[in-house]
Coordinates of C-alpha atoms in Angstrom, one line a residue:
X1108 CA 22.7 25.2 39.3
X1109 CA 23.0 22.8 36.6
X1110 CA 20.6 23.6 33.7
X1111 CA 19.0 19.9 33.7
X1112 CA 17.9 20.6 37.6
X1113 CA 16.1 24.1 36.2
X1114 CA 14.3 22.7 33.2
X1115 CA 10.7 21.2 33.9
X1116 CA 9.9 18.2 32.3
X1117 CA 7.9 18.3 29.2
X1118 CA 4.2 18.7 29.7
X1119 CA 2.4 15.4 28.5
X1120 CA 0.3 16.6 25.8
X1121 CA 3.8 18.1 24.5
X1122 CA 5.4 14.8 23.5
X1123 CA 5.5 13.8 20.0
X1124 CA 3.7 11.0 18.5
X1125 CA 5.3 7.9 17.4
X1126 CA 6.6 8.4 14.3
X1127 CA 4.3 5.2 12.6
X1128 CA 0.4 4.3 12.9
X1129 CA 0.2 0.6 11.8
X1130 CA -3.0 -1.3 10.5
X1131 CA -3.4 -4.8 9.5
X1132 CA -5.8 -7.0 8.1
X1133 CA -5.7 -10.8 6.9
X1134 CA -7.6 -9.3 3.6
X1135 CA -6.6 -5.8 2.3
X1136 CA -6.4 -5.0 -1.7
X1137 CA -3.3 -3.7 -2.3
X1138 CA -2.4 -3.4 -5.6
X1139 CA -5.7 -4.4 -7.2
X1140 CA -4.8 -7.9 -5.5
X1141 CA -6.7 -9.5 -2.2
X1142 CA -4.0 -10.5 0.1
X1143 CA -2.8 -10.2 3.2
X1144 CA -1.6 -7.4 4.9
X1145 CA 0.2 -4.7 7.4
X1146 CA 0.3 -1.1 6.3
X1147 CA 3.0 1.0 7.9
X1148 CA 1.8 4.8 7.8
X1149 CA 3.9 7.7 8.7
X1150 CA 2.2 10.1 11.4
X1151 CA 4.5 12.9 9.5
X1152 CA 4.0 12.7 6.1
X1153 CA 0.3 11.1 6.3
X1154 CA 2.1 8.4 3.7
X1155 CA 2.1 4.8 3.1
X1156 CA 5.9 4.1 3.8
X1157 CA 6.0 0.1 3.6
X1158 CA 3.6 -2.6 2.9
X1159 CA 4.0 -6.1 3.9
X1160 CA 2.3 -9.4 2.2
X1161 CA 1.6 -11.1 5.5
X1162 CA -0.1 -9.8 9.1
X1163 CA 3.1 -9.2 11.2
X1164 CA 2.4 -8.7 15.3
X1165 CA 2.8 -5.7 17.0
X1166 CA 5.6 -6.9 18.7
X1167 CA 7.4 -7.1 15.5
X1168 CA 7.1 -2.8 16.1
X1169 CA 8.6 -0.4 18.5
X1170 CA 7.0 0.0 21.9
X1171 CA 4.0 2.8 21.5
X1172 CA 3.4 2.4 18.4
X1173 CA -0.5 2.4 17.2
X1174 CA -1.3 -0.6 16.0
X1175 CA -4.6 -2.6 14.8
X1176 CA -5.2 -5.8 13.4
X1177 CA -8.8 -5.6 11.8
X1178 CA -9.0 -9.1 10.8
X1179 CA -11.1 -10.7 9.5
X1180 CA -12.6 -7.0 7.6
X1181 CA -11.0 -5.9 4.3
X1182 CA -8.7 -3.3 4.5
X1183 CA -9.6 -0.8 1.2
X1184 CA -8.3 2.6 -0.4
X1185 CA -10.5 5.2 -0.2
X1186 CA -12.7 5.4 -3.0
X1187 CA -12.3 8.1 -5.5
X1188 CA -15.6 9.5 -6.4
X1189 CA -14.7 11.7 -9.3
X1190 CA -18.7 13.0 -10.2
X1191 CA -19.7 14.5 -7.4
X1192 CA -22.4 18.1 -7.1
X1193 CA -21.2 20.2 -4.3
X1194 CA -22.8 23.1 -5.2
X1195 CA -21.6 25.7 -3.1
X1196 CA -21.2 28.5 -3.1
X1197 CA -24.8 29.7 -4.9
X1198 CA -27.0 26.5 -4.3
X1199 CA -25.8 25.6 -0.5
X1200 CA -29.2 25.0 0.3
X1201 CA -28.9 21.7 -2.3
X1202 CA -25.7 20.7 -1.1
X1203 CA -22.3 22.4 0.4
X1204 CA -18.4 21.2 1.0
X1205 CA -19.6 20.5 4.7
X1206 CA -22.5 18.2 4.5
X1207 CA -21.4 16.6 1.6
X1208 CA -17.7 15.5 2.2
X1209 CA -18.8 14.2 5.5
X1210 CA -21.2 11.8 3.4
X1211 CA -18.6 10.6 1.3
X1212 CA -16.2 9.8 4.7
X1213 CA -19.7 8.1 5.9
X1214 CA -19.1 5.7 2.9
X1215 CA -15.4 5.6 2.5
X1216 CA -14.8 8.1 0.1
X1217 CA -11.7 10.1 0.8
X1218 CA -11.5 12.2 -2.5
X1219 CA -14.4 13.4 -4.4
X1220 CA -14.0 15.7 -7.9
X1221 CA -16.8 18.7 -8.1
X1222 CA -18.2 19.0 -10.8
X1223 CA -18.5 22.8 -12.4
X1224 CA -22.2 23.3 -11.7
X1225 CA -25.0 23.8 -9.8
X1226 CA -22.7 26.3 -8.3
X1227 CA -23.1 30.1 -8.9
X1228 CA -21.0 31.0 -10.3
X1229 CA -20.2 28.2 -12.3
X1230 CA -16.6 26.9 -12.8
X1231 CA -16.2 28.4 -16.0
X1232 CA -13.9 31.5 -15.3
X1233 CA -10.4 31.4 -13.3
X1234 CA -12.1 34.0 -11.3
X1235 CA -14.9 31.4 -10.9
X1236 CA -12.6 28.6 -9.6
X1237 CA -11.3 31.0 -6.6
X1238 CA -14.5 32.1 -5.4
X1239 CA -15.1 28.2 -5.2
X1240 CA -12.0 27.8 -3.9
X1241 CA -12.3 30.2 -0.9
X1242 CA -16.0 28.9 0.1
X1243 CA -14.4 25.0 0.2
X1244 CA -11.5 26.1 2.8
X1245 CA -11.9 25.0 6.1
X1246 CA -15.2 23.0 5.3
X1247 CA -14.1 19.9 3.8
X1248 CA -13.6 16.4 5.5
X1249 CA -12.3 14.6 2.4
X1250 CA -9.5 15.7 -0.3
X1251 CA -11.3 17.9 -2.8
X1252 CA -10.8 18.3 -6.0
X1253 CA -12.4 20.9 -9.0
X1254 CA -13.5 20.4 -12.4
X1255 CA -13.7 23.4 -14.9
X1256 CA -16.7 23.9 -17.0
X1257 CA -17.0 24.3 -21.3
X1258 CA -19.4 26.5 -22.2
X1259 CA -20.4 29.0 -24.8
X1260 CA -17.6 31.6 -25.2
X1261 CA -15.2 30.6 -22.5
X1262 CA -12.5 29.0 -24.9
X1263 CA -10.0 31.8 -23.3
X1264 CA -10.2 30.5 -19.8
X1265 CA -9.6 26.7 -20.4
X1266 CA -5.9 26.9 -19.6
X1267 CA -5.4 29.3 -17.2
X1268 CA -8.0 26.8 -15.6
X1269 CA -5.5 23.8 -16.0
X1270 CA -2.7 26.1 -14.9
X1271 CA -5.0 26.6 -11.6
X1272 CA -5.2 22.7 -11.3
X1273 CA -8.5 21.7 -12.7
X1274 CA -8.6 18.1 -12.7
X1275 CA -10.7 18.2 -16.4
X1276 CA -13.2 19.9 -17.9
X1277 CA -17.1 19.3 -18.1
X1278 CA -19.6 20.5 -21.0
X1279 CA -23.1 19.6 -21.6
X1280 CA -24.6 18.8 -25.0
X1281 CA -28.1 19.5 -24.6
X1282 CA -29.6 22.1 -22.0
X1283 CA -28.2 22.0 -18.4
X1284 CA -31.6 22.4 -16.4
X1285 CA -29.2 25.7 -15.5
X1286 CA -29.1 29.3 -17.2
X1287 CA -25.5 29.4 -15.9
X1288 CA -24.0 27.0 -17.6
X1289 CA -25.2 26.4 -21.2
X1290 CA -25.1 23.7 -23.6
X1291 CA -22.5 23.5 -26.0
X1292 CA -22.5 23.4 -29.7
X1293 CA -20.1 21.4 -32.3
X1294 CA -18.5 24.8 -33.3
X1295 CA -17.9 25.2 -29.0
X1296 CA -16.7 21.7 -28.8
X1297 CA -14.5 22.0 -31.6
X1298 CA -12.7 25.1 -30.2
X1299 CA -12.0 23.5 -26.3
X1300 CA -10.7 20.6 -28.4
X1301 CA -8.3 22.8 -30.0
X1302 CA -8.0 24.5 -27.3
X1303 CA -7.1 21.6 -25.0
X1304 CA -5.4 19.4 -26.9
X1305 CA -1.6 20.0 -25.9
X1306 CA -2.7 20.3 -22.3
X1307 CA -2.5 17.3 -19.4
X1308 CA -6.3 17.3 -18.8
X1309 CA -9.8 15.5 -19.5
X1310 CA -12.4 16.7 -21.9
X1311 CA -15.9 15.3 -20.7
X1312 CA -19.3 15.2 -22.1
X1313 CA -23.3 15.2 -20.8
X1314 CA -23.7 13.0 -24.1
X1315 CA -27.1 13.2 -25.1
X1316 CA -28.4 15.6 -27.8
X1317 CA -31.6 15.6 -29.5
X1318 CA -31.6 13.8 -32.9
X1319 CA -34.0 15.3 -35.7
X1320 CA -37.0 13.9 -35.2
X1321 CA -40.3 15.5 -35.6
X1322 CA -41.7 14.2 -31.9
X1323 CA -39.1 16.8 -30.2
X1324 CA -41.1 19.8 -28.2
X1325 CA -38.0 21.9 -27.3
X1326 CA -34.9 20.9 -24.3
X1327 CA -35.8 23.1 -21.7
X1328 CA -34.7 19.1 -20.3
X1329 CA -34.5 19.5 -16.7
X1330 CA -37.1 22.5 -15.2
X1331 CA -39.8 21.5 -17.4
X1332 CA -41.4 19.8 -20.7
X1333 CA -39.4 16.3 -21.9
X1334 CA -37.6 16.6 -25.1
X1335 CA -39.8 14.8 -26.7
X1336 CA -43.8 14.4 -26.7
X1337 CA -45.4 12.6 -23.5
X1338 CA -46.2 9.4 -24.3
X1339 CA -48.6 9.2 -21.0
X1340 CA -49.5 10.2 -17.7
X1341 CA -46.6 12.7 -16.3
X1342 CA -46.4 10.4 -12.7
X1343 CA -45.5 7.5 -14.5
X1344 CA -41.7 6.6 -14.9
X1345 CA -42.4 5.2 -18.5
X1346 CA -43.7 8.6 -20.0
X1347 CA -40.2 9.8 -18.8
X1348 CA -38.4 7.1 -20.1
X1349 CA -39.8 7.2 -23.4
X1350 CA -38.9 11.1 -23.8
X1351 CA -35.0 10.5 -23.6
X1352 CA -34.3 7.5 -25.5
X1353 CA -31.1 5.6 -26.5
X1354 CA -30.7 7.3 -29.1
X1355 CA -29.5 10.7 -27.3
X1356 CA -26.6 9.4 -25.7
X1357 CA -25.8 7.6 -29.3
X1358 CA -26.2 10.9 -31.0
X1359 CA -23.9 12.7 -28.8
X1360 CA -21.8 10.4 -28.8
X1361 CA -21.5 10.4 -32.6
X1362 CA -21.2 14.1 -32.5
X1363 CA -17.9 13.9 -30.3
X1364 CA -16.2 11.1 -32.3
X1365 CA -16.7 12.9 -35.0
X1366 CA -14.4 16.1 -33.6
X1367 CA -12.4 14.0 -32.2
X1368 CA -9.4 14.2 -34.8
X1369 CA -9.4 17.7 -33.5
X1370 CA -7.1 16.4 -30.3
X1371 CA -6.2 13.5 -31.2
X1372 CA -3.6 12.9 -27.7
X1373 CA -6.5 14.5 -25.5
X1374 CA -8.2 12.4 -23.3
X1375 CA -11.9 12.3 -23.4
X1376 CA -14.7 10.7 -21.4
X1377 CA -18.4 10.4 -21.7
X1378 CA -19.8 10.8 -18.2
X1379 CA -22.7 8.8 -16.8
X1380 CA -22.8 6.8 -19.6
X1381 CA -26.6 4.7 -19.3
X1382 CA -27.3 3.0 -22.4
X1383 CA -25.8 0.0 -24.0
X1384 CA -26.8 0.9 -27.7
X1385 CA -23.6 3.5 -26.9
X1386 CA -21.4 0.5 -26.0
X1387 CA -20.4 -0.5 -30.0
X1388 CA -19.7 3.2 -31.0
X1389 CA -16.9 3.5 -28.1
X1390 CA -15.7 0.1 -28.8
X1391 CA -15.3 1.0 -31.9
X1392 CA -13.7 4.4 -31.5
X1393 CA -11.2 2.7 -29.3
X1394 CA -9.9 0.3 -31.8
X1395 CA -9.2 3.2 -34.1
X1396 CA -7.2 4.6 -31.9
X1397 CA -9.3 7.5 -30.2
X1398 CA -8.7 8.2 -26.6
X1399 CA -12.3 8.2 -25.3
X1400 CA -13.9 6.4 -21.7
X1401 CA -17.0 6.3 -20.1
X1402 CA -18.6 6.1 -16.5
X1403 CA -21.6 4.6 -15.5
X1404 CA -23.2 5.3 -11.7
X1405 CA -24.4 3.5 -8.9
X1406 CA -28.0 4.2 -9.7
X1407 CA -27.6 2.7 -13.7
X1408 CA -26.5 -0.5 -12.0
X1409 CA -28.5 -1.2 -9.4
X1410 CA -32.4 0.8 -9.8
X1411 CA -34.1 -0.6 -12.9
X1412 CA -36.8 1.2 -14.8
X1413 CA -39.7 -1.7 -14.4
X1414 CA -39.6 -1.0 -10.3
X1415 CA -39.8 2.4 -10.4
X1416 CA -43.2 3.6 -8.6
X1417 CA -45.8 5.8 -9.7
X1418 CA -44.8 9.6 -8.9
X1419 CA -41.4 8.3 -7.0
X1420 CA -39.5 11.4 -8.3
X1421 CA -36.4 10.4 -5.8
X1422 CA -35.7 8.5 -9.4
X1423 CA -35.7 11.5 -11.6
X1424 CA -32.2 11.7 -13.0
X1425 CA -30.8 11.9 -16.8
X1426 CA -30.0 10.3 -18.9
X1427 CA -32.8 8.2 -17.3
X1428 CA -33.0 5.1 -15.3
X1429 CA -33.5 2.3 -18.1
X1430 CA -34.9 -1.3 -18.1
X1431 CA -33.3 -4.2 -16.6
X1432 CA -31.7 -5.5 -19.1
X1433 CA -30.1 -2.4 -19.8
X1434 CA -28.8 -2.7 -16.2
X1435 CA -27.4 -6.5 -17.1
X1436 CA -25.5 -4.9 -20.1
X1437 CA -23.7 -2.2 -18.0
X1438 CA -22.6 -4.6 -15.6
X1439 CA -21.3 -7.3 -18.0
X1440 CA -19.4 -4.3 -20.2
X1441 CA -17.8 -3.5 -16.8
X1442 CA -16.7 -7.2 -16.1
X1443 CA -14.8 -6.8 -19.1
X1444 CA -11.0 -7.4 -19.1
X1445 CA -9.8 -4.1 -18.2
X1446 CA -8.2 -3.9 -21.5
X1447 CA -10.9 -4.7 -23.6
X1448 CA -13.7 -2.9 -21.8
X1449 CA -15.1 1.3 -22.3
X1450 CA -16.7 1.7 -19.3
X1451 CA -13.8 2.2 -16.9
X1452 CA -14.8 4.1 -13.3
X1453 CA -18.1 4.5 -11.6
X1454 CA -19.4 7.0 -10.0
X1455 CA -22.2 8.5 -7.7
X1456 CA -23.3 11.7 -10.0
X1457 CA -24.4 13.1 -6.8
X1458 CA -26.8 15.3 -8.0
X1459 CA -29.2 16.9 -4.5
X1460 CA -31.7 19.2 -4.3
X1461 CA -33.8 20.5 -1.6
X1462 CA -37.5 18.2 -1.4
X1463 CA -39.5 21.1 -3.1
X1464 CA -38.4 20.7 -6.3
X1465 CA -38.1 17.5 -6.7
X1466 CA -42.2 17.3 -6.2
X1467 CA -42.2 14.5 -3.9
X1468 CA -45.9 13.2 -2.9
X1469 CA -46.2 12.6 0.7
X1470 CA -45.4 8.8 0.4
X1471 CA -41.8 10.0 -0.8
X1472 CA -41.3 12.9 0.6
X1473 CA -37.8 13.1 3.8
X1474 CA -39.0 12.8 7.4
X1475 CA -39.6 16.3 9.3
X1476 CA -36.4 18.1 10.6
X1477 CA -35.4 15.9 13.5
X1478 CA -37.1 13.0 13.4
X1479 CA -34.2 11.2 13.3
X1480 CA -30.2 11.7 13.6
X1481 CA -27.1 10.0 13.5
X1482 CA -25.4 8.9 16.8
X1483 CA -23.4 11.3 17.9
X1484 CA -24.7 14.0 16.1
X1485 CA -25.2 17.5 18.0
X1486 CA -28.8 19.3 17.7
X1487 CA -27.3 22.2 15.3
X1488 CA -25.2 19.8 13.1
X1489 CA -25.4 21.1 9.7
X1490 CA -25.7 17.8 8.2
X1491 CA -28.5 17.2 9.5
X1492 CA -30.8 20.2 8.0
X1493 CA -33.4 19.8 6.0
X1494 CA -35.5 22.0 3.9
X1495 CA -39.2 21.9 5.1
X1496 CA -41.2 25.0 5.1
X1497 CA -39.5 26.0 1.4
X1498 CA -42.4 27.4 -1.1
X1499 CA -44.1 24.7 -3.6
X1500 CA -44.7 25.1 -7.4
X1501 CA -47.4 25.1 -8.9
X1502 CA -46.4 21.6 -10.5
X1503 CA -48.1 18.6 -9.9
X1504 CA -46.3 16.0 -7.1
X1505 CA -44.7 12.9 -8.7
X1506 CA -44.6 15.0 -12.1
X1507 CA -41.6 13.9 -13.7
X1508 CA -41.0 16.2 -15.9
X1509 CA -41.2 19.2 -13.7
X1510 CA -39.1 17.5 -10.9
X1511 CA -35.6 18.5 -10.9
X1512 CA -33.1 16.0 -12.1
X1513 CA -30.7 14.3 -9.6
X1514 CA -29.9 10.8 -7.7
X1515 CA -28.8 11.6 -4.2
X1516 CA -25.8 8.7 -3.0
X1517 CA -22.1 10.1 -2.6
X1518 CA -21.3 7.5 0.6
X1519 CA -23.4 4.9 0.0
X1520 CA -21.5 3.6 -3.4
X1521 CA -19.2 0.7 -2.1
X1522 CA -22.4 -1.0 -0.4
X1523 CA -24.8 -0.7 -3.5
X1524 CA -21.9 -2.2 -5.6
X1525 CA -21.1 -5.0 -2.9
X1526 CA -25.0 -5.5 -3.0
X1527 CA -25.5 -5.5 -6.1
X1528 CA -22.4 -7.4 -6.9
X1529 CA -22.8 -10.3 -4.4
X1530 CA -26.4 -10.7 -5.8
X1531 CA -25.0 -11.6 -8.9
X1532 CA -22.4 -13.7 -8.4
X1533 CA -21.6 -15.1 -5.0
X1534 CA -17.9 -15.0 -6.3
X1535 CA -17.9 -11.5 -6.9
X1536 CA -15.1 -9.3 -5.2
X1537 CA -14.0 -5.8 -3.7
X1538 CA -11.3 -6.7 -6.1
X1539 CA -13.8 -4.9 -9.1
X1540 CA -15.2 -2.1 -7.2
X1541 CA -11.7 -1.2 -6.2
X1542 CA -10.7 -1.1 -10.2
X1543 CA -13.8 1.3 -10.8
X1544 CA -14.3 3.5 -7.8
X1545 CA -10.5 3.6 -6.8
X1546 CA -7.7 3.3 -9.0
X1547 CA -9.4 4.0 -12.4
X1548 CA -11.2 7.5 -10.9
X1549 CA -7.6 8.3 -9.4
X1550 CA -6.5 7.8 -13.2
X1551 CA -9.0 9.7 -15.1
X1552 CA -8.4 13.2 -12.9
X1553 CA -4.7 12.5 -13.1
X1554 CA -4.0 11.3 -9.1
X1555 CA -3.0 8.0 -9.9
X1556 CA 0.4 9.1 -8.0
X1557 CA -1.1 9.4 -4.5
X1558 CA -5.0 8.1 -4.5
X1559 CA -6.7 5.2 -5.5
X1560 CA -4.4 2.3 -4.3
X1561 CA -2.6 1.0 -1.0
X1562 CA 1.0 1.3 -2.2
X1563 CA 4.2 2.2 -0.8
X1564 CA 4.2 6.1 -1.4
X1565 CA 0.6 7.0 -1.5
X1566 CA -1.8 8.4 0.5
X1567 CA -2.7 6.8 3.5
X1568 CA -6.3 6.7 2.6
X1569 CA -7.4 3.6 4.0
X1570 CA -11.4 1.9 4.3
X1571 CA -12.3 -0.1 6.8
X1572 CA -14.8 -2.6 5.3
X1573 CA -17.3 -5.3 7.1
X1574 CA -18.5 -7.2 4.0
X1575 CA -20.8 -9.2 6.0
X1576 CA -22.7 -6.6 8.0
X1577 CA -26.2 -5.0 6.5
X1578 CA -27.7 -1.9 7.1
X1579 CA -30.9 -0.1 6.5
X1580 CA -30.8 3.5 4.7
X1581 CA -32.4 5.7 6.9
X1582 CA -31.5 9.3 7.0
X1583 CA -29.0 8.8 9.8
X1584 CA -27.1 6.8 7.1
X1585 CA -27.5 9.6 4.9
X1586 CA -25.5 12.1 6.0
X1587 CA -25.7 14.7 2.4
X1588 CA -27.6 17.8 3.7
X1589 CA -31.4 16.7 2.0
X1590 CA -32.2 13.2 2.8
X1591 CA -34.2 12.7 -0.4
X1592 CA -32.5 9.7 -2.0
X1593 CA -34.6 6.6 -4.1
X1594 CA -32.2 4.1 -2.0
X1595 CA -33.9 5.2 1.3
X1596 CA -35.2 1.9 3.0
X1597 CA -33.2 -0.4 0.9
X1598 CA -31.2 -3.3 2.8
X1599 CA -27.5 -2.7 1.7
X1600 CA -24.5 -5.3 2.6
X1601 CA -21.4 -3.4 3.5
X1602 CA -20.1 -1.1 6.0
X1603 CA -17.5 1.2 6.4
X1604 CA -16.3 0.9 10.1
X1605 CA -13.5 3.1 9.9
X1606 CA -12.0 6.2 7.1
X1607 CA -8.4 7.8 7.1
X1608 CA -7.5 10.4 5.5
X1609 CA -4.0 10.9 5.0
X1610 CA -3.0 8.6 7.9
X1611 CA -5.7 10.1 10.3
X1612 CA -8.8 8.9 10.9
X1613 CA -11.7 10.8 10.6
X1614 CA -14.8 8.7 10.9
X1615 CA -15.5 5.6 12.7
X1616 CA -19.0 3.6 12.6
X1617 CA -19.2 3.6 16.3
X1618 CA -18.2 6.9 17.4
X1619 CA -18.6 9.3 14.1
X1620 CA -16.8 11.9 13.1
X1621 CA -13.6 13.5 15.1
X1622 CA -15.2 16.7 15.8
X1623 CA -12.8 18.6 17.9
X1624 CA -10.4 17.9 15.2
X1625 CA -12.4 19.3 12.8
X1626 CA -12.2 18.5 8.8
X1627 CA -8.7 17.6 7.4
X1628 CA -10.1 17.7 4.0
X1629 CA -7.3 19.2 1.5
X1630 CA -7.7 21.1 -1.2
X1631 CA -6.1 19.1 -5.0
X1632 CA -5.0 22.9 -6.7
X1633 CA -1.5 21.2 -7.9
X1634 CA -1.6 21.0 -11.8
X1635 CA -2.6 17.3 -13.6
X1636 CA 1.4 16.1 -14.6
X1637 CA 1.3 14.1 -17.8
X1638 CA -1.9 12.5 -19.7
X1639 CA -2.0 8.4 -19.7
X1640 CA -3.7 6.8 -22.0
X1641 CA -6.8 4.0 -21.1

């Protein structure tokens, strides 16, 4: 008998995809620009493979293939959030690779950067970095990448860390609120910097550090006593304030220019970046020729010191929360020409904890364990823990000095900037917040190849975004593992309806996550290529 009359027909679920997904959109940034748009993504590769400047029909494509035109919402690439607190493995109870990369898909964010503490062990050692490594696998729902840590006495490890594809390196200048990762002095600093500066990487700095003054009672910064003296009541945001000045972060700051003729082709950043007084000194540093950025976070540009309420220790973060006008010099620094400007990228600084510690009186303190969950979640969904029945301290609620350090808000970034943005200036656009939280973060941990832009060649990582739709934040939208966050009840303008990753997607506003798929999160090991300068 002939073979073809012997040989069943292939079973459905057997046939392959079309080789193309297409999405379209009369408004999609693609290369920093607003514009029109239809994005052709290969099912293989997960890739970009052709752009075109206008909304073409889906006739203009073969039969079968998956097409959408999301008109009239914008088309985005995934954000980049390159400060992010994982904390796992040690701290899982704060945070974990689970919980929190499902938050950042929540809010678009299809790469995040983790930063080298609160883990235990810390990403300080190669060893280190692969027992992060093997608690990440199989958990994450967005591309992951890993910082390395500086600390006392680890100058041996930094490259065998950027040969294991850190995307930079993190070092604090004043105490960590952590025994496991300690705060660096000039002599430590010096050393990475010499250490570091042949290497395709990114030296950045906690920059504050306590002047010589007199007032100073110690920096045991983040478990316990201010740096310097209460100036009042412990509940009231103002003692706190006034306990970490300006002048820190200028001090720092001053420390690292001053080293840095060590390295003079290494690139180096100041992260969360809150005071203005620091603006001049990188300005300055950047005329003369010194390769030095900053970040600034969600929380810096849109929570202002003067609204902060008594004992509300969801605000508790450092450098601190400052005034106002503070907040109005950030944002005009960032709405420099890009040239011209030193803050470059922003970030969330996820930093979570579990309720207990942060002290929380009961007007501020998360809704009991299932009091409410996000559509489509399942009863044992791990996001959707929480951490009641956990001891309490002796410490008094709203005490915040004894309240641990930390603004909760991977996901919720590209609405608080569209908020904030479109408050200020009903011209404002996506445009910006594409510059900072996409193609700048791609830049600063060297992925500017494949992330951070719609381009012909990239990543298909691809936002979804209703500009015109508000939403409350309630711990459904709130998907990190302790919904403790100071933007809880805020109205924010901005939603993510859909996230890809790599050409799939993986979240969508009305049905959630693709659970039987599972996460598709990969791991960034592959070493940083070539330093560019900013």
């Amino acid at each position: 008998m002939a073979p073809h009359a012997t040989t069943p027909p292939p079973a459905p679920h057997s046939i392959p995809p079309h080789p193309i997904t297409v999405l379209a959109s009369s408004r999609a940034v693609v290369a920093g620009r607003l514009t029109e748009a239809t994005i052709v993504v290969s099912n293989t590769t997960g890739k970009i493979t052709s752009i075109f400047h206008s909304v073409l029909p889906a006739t203009d494509f073969p039969i079968g293939t998956a097409y959408t035109d999301y008109s009239p919402r914008i088309l985005l690439p995934g954000l980049v959030d390159a400060h992010v607190h994982l904390n796992e493995p040690g701290r899982t109870e704060w945070e974990g690779f689970w919980t929190g990369t499902r938050a950042a898909a929540f809010g678009g964010v299809t790469t995040v950067v983790d930063m080298p503490l609160n883990a235990i062990p810390p990403t300080t050692t190669v060893e280190n970095l692969h027992t992060k490594i093997e608690a990440a696998k199989g958990k994450c729902w967005v591309d992951v990448g890993f910082y390395g840590g500086v600390v006392p006495g680890n100058a041996g490890e930094l490259k065998g860390l950027v040969r294991e594809g850190v995307r930079g390196f993190k070092g604090f200048l004043i105490d960590s609120g952590v025994e496991e990762f300690p705060a660096v002095t000039s002599t430590d600093i010096s050393l990475a910097l010499t250490t570091l500066k042949d290497c395709s990487t990114t030296l950045m700095f906690h920059a504050e550090m306590i002047p010589p003054i007199t007032a100073s009672v110690g920096d045991d910064v983040q478990r316990a006593m201010p740096p310097l003296a209460p100036s009042g009541p412990l509940t009231h945001y103002s003692t706190f304030l006034d306990s970490r000045p300006p002048s820190f972060e200028t001090y720092a700051i001053a420390e690292i220019l001053s080293l840095a003729h060590l390295a003079p082709d290494l690139q180096l950043h100041i992260v969360h970046l809150s005071a203005i007084e620091a603006i001049p000194l990188l300005r300055e540093a950047r005329a003369n020729g010194v390769k030095i950025t900053a970040e600034t976070c969600f929380h810096y540009l849109s929570l202002a010191a003067e609204h902060i309420k008594e004992g509300d220790t969801r605000h508790k973060c450092c450098p601190p929360i400052r005034a106002q006008s503070n907040q109005d010099g950030l944002w005009a620094e960032l709405l420099q020409d890009e040239k011209d400007g030193v803050i470059k990228t922003v970030v969330s600084d996820h930093s979570p904890c579990t309720p207990n510690i942060k002290l929380l009186p009961p007007a501020f303190a998360p809704a009991k364990k299932g009091a409410e969950r996000k559509a489509g979640h399942d009863k044992d969904c791990e996001s959707c823990e929480s951490s009641e029945g956990e001891e309490e301290g002796p410490e008094e609620k709203g005490d915040f000095f004894s309240a641990w350090g930390g603004i909760s808000s991977v996901g919720l970034g590209l609405p608080i900037l569209w908020t904030e943005g479109t408050k200020r200036d009903p011209e404002f656009s996506v445009e910006e917040i594409v510059r900072w939280c996409c193609w700048n973060t791609a830049r600063q941990v060297g992925l500017e190849r494949s992330k951070g832009d719609l381009g012909v060649g990239f990543d298909a990582d691809i936002v979804v975004f209703d500009d015109v739709a508000e939403f409350i934040v309630k711990p459904s939208t709130m998907l990190f593992r302790n919904k403790v966050s100071p933007y809880e009840n805020k109205t924010l303008k901005g939603v993510v309806q859909e996230t890809w990753l790599r050409g799939q997607r993986v979240f969508t506003r009305e049905d959630g996550f693709l659970e039987k798929a599972g996460p598709k999160g990969k791991l960034l090991l592959e070493p940083r290529k070539a330093q560019h300068a900013k």
